[in-house]
XYZ file of C-alpha atoms in Angstrom:
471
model
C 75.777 140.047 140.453
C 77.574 140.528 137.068
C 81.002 139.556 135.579
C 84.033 140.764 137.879
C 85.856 143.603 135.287
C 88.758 144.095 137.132
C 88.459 147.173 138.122
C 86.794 146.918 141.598
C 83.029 146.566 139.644
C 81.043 143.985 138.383
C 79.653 144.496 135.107
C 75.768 143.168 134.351
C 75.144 139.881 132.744
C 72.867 141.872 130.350
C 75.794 144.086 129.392
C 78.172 141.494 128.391
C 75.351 139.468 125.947
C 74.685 142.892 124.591
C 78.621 142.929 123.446
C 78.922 138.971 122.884
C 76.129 140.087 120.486
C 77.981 143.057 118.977
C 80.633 140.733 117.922
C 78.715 138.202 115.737
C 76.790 141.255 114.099
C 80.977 141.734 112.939
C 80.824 138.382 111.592
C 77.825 137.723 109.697
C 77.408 139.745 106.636
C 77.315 137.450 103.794
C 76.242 134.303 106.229
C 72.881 134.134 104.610
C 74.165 134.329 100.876
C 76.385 131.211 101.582
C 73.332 128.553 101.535
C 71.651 129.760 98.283
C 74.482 130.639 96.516
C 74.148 127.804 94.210
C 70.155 128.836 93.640
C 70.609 132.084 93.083
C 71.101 131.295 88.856
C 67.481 129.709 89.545
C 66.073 132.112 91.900
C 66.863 135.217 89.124
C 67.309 133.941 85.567
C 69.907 135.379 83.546
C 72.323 135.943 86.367
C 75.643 135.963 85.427
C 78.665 134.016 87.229
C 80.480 137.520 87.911
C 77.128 138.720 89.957
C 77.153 135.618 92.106
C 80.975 136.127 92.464
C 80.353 139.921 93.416
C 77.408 139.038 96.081
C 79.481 136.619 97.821
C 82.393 138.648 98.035
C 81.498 142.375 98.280
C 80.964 141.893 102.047
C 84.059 141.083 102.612
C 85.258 143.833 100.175
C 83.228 146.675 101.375
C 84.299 145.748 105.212
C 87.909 146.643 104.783
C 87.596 150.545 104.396
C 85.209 150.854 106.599
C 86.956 148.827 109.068
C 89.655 152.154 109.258
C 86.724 154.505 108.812
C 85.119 152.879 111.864
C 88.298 153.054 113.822
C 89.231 157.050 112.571
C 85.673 157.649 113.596
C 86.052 155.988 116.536
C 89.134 158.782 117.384
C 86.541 161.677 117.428
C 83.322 160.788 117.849
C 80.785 159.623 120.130
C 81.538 155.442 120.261
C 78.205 154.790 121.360
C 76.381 157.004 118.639
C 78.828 155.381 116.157
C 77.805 151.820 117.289
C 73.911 152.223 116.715
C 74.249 153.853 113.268
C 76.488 151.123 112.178
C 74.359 148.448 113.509
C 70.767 150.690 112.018
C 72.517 150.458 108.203
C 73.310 147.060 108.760
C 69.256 146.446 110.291
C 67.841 148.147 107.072
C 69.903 146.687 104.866
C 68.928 143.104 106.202
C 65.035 144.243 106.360
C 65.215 145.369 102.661
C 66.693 141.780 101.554
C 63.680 140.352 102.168
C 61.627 142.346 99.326
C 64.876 142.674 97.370
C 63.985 141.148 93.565
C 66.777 141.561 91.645
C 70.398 140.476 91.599
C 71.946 144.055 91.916
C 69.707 144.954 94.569
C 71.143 141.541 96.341
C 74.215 143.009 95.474
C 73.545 146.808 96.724
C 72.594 145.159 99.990
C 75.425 143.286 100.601
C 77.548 145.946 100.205
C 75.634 148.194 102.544
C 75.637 145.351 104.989
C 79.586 144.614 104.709
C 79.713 148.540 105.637
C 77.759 148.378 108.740
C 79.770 145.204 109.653
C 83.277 146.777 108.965
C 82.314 150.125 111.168
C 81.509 148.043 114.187
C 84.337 145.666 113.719
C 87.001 148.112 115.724
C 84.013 149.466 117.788
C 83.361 146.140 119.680
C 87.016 145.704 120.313
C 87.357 148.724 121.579
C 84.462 148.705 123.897
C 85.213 144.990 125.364
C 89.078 146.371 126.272
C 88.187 149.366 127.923
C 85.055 147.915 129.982
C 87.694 145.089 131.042
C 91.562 145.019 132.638
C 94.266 142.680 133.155
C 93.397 138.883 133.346
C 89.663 139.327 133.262
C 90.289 141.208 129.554
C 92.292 138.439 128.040
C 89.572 135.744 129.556
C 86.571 137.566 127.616
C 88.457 138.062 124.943
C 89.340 133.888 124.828
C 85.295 133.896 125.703
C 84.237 136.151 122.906
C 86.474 134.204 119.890
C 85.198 130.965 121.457
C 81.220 132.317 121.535
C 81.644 133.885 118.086
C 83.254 130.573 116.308
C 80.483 128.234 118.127
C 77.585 130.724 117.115
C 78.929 131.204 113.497
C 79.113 126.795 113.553
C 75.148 127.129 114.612
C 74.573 129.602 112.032
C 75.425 128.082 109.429
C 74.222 124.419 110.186
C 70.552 126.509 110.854
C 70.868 128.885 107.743
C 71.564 125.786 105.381
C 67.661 124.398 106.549
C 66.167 127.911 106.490
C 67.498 128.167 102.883
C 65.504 125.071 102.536
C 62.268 126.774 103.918
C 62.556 130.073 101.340
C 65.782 131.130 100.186
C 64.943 134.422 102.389
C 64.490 132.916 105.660
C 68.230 132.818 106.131
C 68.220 136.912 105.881
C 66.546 136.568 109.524
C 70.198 136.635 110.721
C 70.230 140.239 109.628
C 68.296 141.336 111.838
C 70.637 140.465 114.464
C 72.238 144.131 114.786
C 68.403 145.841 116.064
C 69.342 143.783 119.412
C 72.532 146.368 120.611
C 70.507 149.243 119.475
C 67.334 148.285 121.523
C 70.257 147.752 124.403
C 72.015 151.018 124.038
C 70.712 153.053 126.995
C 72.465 150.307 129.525
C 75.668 150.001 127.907
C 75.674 154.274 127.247
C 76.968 154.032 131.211
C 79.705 151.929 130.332
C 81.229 153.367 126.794
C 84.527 155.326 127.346
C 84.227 158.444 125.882
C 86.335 161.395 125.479
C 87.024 163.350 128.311
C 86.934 167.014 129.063
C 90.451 167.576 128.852
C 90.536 165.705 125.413
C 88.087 168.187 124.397
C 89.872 170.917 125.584
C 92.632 169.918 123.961
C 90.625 169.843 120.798
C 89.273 173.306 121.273
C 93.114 174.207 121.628
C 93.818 172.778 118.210
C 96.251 169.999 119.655
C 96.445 168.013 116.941
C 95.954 164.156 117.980
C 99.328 162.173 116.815
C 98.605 158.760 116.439
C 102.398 157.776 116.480
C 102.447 159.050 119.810
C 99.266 157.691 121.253
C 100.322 153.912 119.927
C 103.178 151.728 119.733
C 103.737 151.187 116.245
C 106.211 149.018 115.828
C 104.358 146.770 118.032
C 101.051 147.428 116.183
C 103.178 146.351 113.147
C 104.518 142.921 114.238
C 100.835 141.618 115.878
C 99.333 142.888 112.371
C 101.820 140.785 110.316
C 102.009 137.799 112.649
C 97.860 138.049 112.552
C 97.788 138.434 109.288
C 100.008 134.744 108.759
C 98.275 132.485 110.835
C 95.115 133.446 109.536
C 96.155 133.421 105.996
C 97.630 129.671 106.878
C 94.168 128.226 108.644
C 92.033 129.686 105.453
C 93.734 127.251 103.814
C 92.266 124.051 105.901
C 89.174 124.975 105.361
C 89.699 126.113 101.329
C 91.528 123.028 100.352
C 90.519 120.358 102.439
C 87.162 119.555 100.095
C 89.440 119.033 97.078
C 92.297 116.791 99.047
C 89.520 114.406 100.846
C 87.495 114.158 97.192
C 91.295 113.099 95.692
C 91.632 110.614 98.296
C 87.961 109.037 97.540
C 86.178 110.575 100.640
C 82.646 111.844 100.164
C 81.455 115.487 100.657
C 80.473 114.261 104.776
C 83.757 113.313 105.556
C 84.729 116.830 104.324
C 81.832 118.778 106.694
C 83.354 116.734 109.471
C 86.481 118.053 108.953
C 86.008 121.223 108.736
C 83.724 121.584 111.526
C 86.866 120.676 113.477
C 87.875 124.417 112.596
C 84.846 125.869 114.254
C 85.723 123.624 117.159
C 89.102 123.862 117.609
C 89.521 127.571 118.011
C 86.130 127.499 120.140
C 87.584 125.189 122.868
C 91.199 127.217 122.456
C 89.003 130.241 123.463
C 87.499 128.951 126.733
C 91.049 127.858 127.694
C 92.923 131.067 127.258
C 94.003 132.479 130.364
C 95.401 128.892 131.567
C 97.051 128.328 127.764
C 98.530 131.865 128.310
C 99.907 130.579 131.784
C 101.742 127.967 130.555
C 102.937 130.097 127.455
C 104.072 132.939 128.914
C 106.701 134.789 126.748
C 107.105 131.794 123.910
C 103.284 132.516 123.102
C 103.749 133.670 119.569
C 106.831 130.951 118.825
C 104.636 128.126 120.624
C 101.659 128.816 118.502
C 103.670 128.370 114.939
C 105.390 125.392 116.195
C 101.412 124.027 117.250
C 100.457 125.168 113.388
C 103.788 123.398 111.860
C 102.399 119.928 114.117
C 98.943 120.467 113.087
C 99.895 120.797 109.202
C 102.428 118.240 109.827
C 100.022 115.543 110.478
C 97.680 116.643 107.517
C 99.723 115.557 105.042
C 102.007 112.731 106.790
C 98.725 110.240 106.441
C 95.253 110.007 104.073
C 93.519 108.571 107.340
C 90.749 111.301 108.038
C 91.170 110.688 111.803
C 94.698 112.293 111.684
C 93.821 114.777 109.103
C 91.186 115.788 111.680
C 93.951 115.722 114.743
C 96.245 117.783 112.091
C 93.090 120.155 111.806
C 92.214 119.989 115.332
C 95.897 120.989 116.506
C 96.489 124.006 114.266
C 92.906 125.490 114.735
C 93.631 124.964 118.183
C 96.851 127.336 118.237
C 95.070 129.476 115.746
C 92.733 130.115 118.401
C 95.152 130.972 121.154
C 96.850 133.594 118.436
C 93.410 135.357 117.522
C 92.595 136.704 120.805
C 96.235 137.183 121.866
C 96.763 139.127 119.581
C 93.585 141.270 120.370
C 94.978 141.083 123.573
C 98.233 142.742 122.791
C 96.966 145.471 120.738
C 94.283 146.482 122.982
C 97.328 147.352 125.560
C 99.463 149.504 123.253
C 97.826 152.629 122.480
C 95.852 155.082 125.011
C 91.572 154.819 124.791
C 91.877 157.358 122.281
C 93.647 155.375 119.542
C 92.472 152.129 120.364
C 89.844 152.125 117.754
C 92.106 153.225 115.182
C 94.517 150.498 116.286
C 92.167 147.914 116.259
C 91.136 148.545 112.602
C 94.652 147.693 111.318
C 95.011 144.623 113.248
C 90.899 143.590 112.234
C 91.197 144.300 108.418
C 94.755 141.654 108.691
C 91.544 138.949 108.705
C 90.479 139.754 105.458
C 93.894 139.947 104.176
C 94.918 136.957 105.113
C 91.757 135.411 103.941
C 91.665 137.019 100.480
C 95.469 136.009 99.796
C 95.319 133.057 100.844
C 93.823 131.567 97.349
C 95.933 133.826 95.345
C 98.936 132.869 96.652
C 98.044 129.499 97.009
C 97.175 129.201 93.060
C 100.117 131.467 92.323
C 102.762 128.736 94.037
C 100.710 126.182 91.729
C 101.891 127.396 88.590
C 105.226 128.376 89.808
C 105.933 124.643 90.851
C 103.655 123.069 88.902
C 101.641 121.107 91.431
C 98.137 121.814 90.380
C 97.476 117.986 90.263
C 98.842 117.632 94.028
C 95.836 117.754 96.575
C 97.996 118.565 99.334
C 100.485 121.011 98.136
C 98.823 123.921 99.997
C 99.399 122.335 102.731
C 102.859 121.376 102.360
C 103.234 125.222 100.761
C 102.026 126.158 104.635
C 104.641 123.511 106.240
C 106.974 125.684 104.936
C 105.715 128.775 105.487
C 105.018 128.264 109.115
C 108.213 126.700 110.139
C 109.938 129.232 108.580
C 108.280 132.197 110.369
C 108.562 129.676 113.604
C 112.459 130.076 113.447
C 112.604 133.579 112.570
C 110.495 134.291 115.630
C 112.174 131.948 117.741
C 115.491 133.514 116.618
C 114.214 136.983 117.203
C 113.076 136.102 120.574
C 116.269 134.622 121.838
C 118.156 137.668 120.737
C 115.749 139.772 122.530
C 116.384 138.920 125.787
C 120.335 138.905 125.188
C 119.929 142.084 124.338
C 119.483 145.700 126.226
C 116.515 147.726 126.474
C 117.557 151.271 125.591
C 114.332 152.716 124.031
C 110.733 152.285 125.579
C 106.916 153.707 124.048
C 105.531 156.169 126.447
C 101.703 156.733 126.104
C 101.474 160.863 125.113
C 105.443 160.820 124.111
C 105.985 158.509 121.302
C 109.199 155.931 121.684
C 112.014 157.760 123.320
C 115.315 156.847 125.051
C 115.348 155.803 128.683
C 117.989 158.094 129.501
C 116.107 161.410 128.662
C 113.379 159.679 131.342
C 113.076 160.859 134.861
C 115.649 158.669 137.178
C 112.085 157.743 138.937
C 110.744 156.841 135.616
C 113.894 154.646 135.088
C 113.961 153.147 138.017
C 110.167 152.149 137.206
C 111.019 150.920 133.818
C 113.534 148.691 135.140
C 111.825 147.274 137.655
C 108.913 146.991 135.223
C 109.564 145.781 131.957
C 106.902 146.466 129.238
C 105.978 147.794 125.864
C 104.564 150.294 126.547
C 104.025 153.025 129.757
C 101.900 155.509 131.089
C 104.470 157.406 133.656
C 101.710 160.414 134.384
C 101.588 159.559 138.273
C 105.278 158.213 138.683
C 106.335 161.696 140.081
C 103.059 162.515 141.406
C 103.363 164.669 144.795
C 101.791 161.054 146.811
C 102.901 158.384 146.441
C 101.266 156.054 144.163
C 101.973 153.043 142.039
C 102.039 153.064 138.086
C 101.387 150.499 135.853
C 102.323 149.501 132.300
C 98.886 151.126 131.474
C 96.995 153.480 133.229
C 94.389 151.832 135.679
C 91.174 152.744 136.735
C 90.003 153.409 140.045
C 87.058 151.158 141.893
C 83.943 152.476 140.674
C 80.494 151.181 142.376
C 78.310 148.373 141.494
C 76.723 150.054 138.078
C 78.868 153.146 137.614
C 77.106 156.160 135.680
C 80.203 156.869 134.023
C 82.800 153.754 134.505
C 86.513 156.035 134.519
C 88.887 156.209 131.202
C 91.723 153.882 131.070
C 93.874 151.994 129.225
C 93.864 148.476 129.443
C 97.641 146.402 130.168
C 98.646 144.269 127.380
């Protein structure tokens, strides 16, 4: 019984909640500030409007460092170890808000919370890809973003009445993160850890070179296209109050919409692996062209129904990019750097959700179309179609064009010529990213894959075998 992995084992159900829970511990530091916000100048008298600011936004603030710090961490050290201490400082932190009496202790907290939530952000990744392989990795991945949007829809629909209870009741959510602790001796057997000969290699003073153990360039393009579609949905969700209230809808109209979001990339996530299917290689193109419909019929009409069909489209796409990317990047660096590699593409999220207001009020001024409701989402019209041709365009010349240079896990990018004529003859026949060639020569004759696989291990393996996941 268990969830098939790929890898000739079945992992436990128990095992997978204990990681579907990891990843909404990621995603709820400042959930429970969100319904008292607007109490909190009754709550503690004198606060000031730059203390509420800081409590709503330090989580977000303090997860971006820590994010990298999670993923360096996650280089060297025990990923297990690393996961309960990051979940214990975010457990204390939530047990303390409930005798917390004082705005900069709220504040303190939130902070400490946004750390423990950052450090686990690359961690969960990381343990998801190399537990899973091939199809069955991009399905859970679809699974998880789907799980974690319909959770984080529940969450905040049940924080909103807790707040209504006692403005601490919502803080219950914080206590979320003892769960993967209390589960930690059944998923020790599955965390990928270093091996010997890593260690070895460490007591050699072989100096780990990330450039060599990821694809960068390839790091670089999901980070920047994850970083834009993100940074374009924010805005649905941002500006849609103020566009509906212009248009002389009332605030329920508004929830409706925006619950759309939530669903939209949770029923994208279910329907990954069939989406991907049908996508194939235009996957990135397809899902700007959905996100230039979607905003497209947001501002074509002021009928809410297709607003919400805009909505409903581009979360939709937005929720086929989110994983995929995940997807990608879990497949381009060995189980060493994947935590590292992780943290740039996870901290892109809060990039793209911090600049999107900026920008969004910058292109305001510059134009001067303050008074227009909709301009942010014309502004993303724009934006998205452009990016759709330029990746389109890039794309077509791509597969005009010939392959001399190819990322080889352990040997950086080199030139197919100074490979091996086996190794070329596999990287023709192959085409890929990126390559681990270690048995392509080997004295028997065995078959290599784009990234290393893992041989069948039994029902609950003590120690499930290293490998690095295909993209």
């Amino acid at each position: 019984m268990g969830v098939k992995t790929g890898k000739g084992w079945n992992l436990p159900w128990i095992i997978l909640i204990d990681i579907y829970v990891i990843w909404v511990v990621t995603s709820i530091a400042g959930l429970a500030i969100s319904p008292i916000e607007g109490d909190l100048k009754t709550i503690f008298p004198g606060s000031t409007d730059l203390e509420i600011q800081l409590i709503t936004t330090m989580p977000s603030m303090a997860c971006i460092p820590f994010v990298f710090l999670g993923g360096l961490l996650g280089t060297k050290f025990n990923n297990l170890w690393l996961i309960n201490i990051s979940c214990l400082v975010f457990f204390v932190a939530g047990c303390l808000f409930f005798v917390a009496d004082s705005m900069w202790e709220l504040i303190a907290l939130s902070v400490i919370s946004g750390i423990g939530a950052g450090a686990l952000s690359p961690l969960s990744v990381t343990v998801l890809s190399n537990i899973f392989t091939g199809k069955y990795k991009t399905k859970q991945l679809g699974i998880t973003s789907a799980m974690l949007n319909a959770v984080l829809m529940v969450a905040v629909i049940v924080t909103g009445y807790l707040a209504e209870v006692s403005w601490r009741l919502p803080f219950l959510w914080y206590l979320l993160p003892i769960v993967p602790v209390i589960l930690s001796p059944w998923l020790k057997k599955y965390i990928v850890e270093p091996s010997k000969e890593e260690k070895n290699a460490a007591n050699q003073k072989v100096k780990f070179q990330f450039t060599k153990e990821c694809n960068v360039p390839m790091l670089v393009k999901c980070c920047i296209f994850y970083g834009l579609v993100t940074f374009m949905l924010v805005s649905t969700s941002l500006f849609i109050p103020f566009m509906m209230q212009s248009y002389g809808f009332k605030s329920g109209v508004t929830g409706d919409l925006t619950s759309v979001v939530y669903f939209g990339i949770m029923l994208s996530g279910f329907l990954l692996n069939p989406i991907l299917g049908i996508l194939k290689k235009t996957t990135f193109d397809m899902i700007l062209l959905g996100m230039v419909v979607g905003f497209g019929l947001m501002i074509i009409s002021k009928d809410p129904i297709i607003i919400g069909c805009g909505i409903f489209i581009g979360a939709f796409f937005y929720g086929v990019g989110q994983p995929y990317a995940y997807n990608v990047c879990t497949g381009i660096s060995t189980p060493q750097a994947s935590s590292l590699t992780m943290s740039w593409l996870i901290v892109m999220n809060s990039v793209g959700m911090l600049l999107c207001p900026v920008v969004i009020s910058w292109a305001q001024t510059i134009f001067h179309t303050k008074d227009v409701p909709a301009f942010p989402y014309y502004f993303m019209l724009v934006l998205c179609i452009i990016c759709w041709v330029f990746v389109f365009a890039r794309r077509l010349i791509m597969m005009k064009k010939k392959v001399t240079h190819v990322f080889v896990f352990g040997r950086g990018r080199m030139a197919i010529s100074a490979l091996t004529p086996k190794e070329q003859a596999y990287v023709t026949a192959n085409p890929s990213d990126v390559y681990d060639l270690s048995t392509v020569d080997a004295p028997e004759p065995t078959v290599a894959s784009p990234a290393p696989a893992a041989a069948p291990a039994p029902e609950q393996p003590s120690t499930p075998p290293s490998s690095t996941p295909s993209a």
